[in-house]
Short mmCIF file of C-alpha atoms in Angstrom, two decimals:
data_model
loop_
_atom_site.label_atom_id
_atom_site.label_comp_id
_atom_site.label_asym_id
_atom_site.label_seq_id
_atom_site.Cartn_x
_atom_site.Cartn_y
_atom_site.Cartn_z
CA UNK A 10 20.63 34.75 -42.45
CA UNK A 11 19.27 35.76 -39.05
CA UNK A 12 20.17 34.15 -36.03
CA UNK A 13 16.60 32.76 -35.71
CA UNK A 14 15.82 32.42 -39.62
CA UNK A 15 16.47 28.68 -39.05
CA UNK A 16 14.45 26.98 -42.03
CA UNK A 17 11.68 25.81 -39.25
CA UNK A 18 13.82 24.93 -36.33
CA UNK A 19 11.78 26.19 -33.10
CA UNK A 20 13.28 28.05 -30.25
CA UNK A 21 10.32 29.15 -28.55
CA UNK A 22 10.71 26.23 -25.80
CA UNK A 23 14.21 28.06 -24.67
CA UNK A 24 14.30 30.45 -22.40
CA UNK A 25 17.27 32.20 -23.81
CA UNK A 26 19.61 32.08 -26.78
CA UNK A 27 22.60 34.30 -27.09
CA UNK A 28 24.74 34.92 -30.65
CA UNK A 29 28.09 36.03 -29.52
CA UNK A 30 30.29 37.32 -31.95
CA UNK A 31 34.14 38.86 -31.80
CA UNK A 32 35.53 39.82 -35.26
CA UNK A 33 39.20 40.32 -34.15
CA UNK A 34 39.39 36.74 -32.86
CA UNK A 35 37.05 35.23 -35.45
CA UNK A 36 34.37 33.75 -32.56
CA UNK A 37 31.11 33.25 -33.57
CA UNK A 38 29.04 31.27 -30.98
CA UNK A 39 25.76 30.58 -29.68
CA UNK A 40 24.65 29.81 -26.36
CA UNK A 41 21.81 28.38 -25.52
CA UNK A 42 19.45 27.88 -22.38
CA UNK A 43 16.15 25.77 -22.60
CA UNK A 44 15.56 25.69 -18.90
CA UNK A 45 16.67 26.83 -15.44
CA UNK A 46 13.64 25.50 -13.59
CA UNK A 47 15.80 23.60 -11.37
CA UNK A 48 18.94 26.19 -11.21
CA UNK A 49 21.99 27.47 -13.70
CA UNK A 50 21.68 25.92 -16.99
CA UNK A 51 24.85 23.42 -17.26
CA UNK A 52 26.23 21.98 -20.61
CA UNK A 53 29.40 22.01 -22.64
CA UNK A 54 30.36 23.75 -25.67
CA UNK A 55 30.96 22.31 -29.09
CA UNK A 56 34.03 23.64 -31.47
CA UNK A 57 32.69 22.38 -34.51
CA UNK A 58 32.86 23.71 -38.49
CA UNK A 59 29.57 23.61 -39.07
CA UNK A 60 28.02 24.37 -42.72
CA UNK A 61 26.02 27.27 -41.57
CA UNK A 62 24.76 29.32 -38.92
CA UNK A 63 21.60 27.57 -39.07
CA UNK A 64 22.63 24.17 -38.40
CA UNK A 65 24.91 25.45 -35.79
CA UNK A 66 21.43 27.42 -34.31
CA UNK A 67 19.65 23.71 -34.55
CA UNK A 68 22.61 21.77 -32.30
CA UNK A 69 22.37 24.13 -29.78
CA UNK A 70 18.80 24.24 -29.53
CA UNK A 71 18.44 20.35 -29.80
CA UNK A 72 21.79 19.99 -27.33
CA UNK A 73 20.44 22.51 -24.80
CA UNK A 74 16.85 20.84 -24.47
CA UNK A 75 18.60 17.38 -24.19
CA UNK A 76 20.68 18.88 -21.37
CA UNK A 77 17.85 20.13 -19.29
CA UNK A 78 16.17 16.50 -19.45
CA UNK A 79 19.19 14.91 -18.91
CA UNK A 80 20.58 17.07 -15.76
CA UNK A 81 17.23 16.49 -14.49
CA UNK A 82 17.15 12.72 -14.54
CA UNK A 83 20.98 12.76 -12.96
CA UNK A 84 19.21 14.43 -9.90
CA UNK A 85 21.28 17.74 -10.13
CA UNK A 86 19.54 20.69 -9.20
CA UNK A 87 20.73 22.37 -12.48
CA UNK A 88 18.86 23.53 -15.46
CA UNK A 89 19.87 22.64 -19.00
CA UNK A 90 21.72 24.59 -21.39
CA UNK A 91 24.56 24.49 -24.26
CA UNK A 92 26.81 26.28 -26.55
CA UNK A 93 28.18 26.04 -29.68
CA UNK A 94 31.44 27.28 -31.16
CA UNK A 95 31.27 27.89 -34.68
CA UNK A 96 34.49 27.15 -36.77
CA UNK A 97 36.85 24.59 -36.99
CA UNK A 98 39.26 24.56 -33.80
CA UNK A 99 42.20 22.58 -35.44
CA UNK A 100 42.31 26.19 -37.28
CA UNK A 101 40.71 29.32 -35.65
CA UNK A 102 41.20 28.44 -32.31
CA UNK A 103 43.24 30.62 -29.94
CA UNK A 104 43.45 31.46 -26.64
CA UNK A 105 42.06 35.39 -27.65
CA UNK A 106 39.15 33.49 -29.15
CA UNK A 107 38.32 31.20 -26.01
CA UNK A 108 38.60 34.39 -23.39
CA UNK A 109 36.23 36.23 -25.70
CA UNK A 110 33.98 33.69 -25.46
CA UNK A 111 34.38 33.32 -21.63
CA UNK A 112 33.37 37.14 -21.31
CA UNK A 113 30.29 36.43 -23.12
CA UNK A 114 29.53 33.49 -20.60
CA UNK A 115 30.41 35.68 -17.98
CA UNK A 116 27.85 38.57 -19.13
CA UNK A 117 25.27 35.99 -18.57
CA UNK A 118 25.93 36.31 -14.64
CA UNK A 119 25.86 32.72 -14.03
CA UNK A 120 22.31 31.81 -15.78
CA UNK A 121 24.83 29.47 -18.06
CA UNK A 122 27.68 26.95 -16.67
CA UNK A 123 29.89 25.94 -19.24
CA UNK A 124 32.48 22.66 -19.64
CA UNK A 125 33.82 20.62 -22.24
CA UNK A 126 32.14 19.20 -25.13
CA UNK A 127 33.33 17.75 -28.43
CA UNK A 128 35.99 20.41 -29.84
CA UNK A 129 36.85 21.52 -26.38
CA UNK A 130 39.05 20.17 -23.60
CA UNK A 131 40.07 20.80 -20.35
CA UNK A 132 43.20 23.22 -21.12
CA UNK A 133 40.81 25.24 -22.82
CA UNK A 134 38.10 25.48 -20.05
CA UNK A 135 41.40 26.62 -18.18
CA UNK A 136 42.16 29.44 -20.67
CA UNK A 137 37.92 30.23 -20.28
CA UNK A 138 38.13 30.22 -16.65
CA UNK A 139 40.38 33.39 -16.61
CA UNK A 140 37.61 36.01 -17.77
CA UNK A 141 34.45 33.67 -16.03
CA UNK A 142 33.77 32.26 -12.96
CA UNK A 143 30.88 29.56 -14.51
CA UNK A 144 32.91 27.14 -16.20
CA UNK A 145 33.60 23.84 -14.86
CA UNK A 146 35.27 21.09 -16.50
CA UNK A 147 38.85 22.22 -15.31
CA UNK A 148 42.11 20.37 -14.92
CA UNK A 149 43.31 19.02 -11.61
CA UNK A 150 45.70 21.71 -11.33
CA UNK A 151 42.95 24.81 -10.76
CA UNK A 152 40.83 22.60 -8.56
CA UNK A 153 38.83 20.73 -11.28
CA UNK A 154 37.49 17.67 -11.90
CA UNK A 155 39.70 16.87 -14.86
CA UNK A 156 38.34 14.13 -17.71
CA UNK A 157 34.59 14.51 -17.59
CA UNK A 158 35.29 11.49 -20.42
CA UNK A 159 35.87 8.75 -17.69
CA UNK A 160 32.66 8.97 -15.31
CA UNK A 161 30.55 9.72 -18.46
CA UNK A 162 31.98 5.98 -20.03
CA UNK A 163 31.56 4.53 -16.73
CA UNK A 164 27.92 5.77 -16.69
CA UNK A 165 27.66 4.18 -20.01
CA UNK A 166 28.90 1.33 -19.02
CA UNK A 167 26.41 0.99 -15.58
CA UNK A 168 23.57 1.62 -18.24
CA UNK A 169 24.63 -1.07 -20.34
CA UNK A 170 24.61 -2.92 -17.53
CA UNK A 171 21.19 -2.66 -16.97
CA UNK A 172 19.90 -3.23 -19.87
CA UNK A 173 22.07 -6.56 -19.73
CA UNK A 174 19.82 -7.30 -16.91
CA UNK A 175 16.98 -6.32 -18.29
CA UNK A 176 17.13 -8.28 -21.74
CA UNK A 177 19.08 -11.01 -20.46
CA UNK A 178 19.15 -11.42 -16.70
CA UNK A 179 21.99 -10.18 -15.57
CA UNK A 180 24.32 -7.57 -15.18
CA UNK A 181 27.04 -8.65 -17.06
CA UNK A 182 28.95 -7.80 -20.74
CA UNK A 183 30.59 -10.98 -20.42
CA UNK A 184 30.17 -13.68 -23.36
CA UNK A 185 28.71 -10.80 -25.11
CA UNK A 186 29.76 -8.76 -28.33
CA UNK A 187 29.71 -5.03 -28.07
CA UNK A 188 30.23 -2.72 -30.81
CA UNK A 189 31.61 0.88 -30.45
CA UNK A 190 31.21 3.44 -32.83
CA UNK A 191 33.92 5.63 -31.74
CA UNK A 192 36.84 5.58 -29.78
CA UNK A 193 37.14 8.92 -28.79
CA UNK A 194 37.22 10.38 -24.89
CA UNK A 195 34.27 8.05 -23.96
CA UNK A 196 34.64 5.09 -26.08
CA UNK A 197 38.36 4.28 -25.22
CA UNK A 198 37.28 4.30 -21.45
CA UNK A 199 34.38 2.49 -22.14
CA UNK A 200 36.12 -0.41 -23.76
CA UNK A 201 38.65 -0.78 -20.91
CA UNK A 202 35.41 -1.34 -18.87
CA UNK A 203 34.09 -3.80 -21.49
CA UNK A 204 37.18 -5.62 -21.86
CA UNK A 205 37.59 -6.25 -17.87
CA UNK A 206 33.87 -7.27 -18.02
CA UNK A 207 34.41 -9.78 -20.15
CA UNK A 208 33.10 -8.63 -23.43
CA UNK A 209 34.25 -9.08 -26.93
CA UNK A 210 34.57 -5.45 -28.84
CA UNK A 211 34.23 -4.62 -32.12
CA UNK A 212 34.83 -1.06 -32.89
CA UNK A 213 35.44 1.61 -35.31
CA UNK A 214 36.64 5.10 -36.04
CA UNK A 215 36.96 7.81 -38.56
CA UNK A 216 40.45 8.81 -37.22
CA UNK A 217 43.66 7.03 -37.66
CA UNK A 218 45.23 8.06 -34.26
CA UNK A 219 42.53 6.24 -32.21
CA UNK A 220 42.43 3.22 -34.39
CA UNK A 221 46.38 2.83 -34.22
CA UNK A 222 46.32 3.62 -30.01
CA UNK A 223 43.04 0.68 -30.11
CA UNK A 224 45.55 -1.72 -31.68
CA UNK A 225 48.28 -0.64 -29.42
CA UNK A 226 46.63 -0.89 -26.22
CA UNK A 227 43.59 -3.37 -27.10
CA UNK A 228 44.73 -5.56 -29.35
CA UNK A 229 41.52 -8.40 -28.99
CA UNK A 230 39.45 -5.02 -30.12
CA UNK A 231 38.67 -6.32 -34.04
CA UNK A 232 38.54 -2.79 -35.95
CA UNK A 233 36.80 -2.76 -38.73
CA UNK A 234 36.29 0.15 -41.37
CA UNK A 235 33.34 1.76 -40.57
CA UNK A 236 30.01 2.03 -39.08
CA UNK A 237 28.05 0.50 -41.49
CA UNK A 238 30.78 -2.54 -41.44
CA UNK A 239 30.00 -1.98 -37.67
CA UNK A 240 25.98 -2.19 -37.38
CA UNK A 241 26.12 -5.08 -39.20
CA UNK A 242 28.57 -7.37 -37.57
CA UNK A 243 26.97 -10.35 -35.41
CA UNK A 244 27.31 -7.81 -32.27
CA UNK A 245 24.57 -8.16 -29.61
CA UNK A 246 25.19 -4.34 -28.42
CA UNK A 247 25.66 -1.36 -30.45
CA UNK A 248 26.98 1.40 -28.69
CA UNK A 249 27.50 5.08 -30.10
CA UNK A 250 29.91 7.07 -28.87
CA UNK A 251 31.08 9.85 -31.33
CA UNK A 252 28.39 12.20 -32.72
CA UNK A 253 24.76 12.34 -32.85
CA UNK A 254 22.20 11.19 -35.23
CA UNK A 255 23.87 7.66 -35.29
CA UNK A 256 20.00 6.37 -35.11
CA UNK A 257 18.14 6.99 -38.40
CA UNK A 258 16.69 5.69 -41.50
CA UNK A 259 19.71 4.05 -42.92
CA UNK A 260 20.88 2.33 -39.82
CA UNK A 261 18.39 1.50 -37.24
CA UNK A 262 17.20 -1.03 -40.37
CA UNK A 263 20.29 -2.20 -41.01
CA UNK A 264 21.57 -3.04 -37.16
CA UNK A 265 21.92 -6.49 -35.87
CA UNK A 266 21.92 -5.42 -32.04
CA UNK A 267 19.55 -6.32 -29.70
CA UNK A 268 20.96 -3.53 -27.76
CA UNK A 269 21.52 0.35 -28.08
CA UNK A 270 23.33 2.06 -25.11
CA UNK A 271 25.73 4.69 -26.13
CA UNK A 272 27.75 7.71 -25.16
CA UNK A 273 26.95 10.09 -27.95
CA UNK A 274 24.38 12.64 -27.52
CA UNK A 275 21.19 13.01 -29.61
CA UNK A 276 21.52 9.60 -30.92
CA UNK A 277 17.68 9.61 -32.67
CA UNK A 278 17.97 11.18 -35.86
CA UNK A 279 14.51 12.27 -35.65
CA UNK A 280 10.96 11.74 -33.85
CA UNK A 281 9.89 8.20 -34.35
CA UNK A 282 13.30 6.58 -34.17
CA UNK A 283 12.64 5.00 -31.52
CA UNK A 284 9.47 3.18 -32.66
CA UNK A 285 11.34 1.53 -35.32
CA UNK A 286 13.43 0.49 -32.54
CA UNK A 287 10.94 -1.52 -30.63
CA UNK A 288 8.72 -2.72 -34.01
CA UNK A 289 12.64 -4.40 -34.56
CA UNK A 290 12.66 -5.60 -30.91
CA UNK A 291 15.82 -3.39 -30.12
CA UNK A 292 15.94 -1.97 -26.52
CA UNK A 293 16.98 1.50 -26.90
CA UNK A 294 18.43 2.98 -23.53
CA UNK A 295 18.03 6.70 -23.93
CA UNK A 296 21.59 8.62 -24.39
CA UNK A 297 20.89 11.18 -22.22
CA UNK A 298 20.30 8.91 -19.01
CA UNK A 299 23.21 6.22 -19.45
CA UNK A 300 25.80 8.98 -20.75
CA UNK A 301 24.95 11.87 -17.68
CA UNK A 302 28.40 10.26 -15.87
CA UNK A 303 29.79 13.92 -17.03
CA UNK A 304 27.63 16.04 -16.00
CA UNK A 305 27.95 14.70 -12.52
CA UNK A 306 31.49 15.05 -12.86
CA UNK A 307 31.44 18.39 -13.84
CA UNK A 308 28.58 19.39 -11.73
CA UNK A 309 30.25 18.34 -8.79
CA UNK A 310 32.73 20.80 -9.28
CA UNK A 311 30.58 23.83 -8.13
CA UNK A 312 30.24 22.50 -4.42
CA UNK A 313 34.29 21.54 -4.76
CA UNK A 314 34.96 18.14 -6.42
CA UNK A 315 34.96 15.01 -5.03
CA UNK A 316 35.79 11.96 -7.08
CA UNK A 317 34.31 9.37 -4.68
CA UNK A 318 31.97 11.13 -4.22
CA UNK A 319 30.90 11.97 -8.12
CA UNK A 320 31.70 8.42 -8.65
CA UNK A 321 29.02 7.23 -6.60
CA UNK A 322 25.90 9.35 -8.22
CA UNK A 323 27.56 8.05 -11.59
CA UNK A 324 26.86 4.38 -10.94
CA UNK A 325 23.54 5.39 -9.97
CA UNK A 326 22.64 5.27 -13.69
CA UNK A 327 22.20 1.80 -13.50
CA UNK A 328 19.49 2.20 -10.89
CA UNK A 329 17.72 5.09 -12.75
CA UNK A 330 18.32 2.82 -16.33
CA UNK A 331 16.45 0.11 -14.42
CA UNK A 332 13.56 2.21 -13.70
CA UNK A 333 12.74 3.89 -16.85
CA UNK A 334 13.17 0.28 -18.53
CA UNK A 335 10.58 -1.02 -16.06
CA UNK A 336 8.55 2.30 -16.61
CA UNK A 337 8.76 1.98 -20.40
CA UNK A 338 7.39 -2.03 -20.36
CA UNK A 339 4.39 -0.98 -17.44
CA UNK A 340 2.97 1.59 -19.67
CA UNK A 341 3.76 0.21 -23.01
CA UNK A 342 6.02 2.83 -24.31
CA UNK A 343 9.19 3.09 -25.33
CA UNK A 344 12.25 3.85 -22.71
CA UNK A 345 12.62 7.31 -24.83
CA UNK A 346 9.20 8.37 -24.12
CA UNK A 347 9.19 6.81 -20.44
CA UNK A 348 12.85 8.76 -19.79
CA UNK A 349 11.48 12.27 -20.96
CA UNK A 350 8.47 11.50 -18.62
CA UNK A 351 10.04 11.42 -15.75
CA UNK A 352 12.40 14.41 -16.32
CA UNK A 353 9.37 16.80 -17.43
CA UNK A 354 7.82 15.70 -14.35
CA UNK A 355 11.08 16.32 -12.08
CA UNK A 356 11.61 19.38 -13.84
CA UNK A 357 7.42 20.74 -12.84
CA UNK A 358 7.47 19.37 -9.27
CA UNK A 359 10.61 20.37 -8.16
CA UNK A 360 10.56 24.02 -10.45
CA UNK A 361 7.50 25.40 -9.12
CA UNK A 362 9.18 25.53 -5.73
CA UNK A 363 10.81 28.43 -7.03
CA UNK A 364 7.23 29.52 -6.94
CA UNK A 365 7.21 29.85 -3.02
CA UNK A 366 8.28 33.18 -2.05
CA UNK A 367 11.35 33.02 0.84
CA UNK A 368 11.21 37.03 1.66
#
């Protein structure tokens, strides 16, 4: 199958998308860039043992666009892009494997900025970093940021926040019943934050280690054994934090919630989601505005990072979650539809600068 025979999944909104291959190491990856309008495409790449090339072509492309809009409404002046890595790390990955792929970042001459994503973590945007400069995401040690996990759950958590407000009155978790759907990099961080705000958590996960270090180090969490289990619990917030497509057909008519803010990305399973949402009078905050805490992180990087500093624009999410809320009730639409909105128009007004020739 061709790298674009994709079964009807449409690239012609990107800009670019590169198939990268190395036999010796066993890399096959795809990076992809929907839009630089407002500078270097930034997004991380996904290790991931996907069925086929084609559904590994249809993350990217889907990842990538949902970078652009959500770089945009973090107020970075950085386009959106993504990668995937196709395989299964816990077995083909190496550190011949991750330099091959930072050459083929490289070769892109800094269109593309790349940082960790689910599959990928810091040590290995270390091991990148030694054959390309436009990788971010690093460890302390080489000047990074570290963790992109713990701004991104605290810009959950300032989104949740207002939505509290928004549905409720105030800004506040506490008295209230949260359910996480993964306890992964963001959802571990995001339940400390839940916890000291007073919230009761309910929470699942597929793997054993992070239900055994929930019990160890959250106790009052009540596990139970899966999603499903999870959506339907007396919870008055459902958050996703592990991978996409947690909003579809099966679940969104299932949930008892009268919340959705999450950490995963791509949480609609497909166009019209989000309608069902409101018909069931469930305030959807859109994933890529209340989970951007990581991009800032990361982004922040490139002018030399700042914690403070990256902290800051990170609790501006609650601000910015507040607005498209209000936008989505003044025009009768839903928050989705009022978020991308406001990024396409970001991305127009501020892009055609790049219009103005500067000699």
């Amino acid at each position: 199958m061709g790298v674009f025979d994709t079964d009807g999944t449409d690239a012609s909104g990107h800009e670019q998308v590169v198939f990268c291959q190395d036999r010796q190491t066993g890399l096959k990856a795809i990076i992809g860039i929907y839009s630089t309008a407002l500078g270097p495409a930034l997004g991380g790449t996904r290790f991931y043992p996907y069925e086929s090339e084609a559904d590994a072509l249809a993350d990217v492309l889907k990842l990538s666009q949902g970078m652009a809009y959500k770089n945009a409404l973090a107020g970075l002046d950085l386009g959106g892009g993504k990668a995937v890595i196709w395989g299964d790390p816990a077995r083909v990955k190496s550190e011949g494997l991750l330099r091959a792929y930072g050459r083929f970042v490289e070769s892109l001459h800094g269109r593309y900025y790349t940082a960790c994503d689910v599959g990928t973590y810091v040590p290995d945007m270390d091991v990148i970093a030694r054959e390309t400069r436009y990788v971010t995401g690093r460890s302390v040690e080489h000047g990074g940021a570290g963790d992109s996990s713990i701004l991104t759950a605290w810009g959950v958590f300032q989104g949740m926040r207002a939505a509290a407000e928004h549905t409720w009155g105030s800004p506040t978790l506490a008295g209230r019943t949260v359910g996480i759907a993964g306890l992964g990099k963001v959802g571990k961080y995001l339940a400390g934050h839940l916890i000291d705000d007073g919230a009761t958590l309910v929470a699942t996960d597929v793997n054993e280690t992070a239900r055994a270090w929930a019990r160890a180090t959250y106790p009052q969490i009540s596990l139970v054994a899966d999603v499903q289990e999870l959506i339907t619990s007396d919870i008055d917030v459902y958050a996703p934090c592990a991978l996409g497509g947690a909003l579809n057909d099966d679940t969104v008519p299932a949930l008892r919630a009268s919340l959705v803010v999450g950490g995963a990305n791509n949480q609609l399973a497909h166009p019209g989601i989000e309608k069902t949402l409101a018909e069931r009078g469930i305030l959807y905050a859109p994933d890529y505005v209340v989970n951007a805490g990581g991009v800032i992180q990361v982004a922040d990087e490139i002018e030399g990072f700042n914690f403070e500093r990256a902290k800051l624009r990170a609790t501006g999410i609650f601000d910015t979650t507040k607005r498209i809320l209000a936008l989505a009730d003044e025009e009768g639409v839903a928050p989705a539809v009022a978020a991308d909105r406001l990024a396409e128009q970001r991305m127009a007004e501020v892009g055609r600068l790049r219009a103005i020739y500067l000699g």
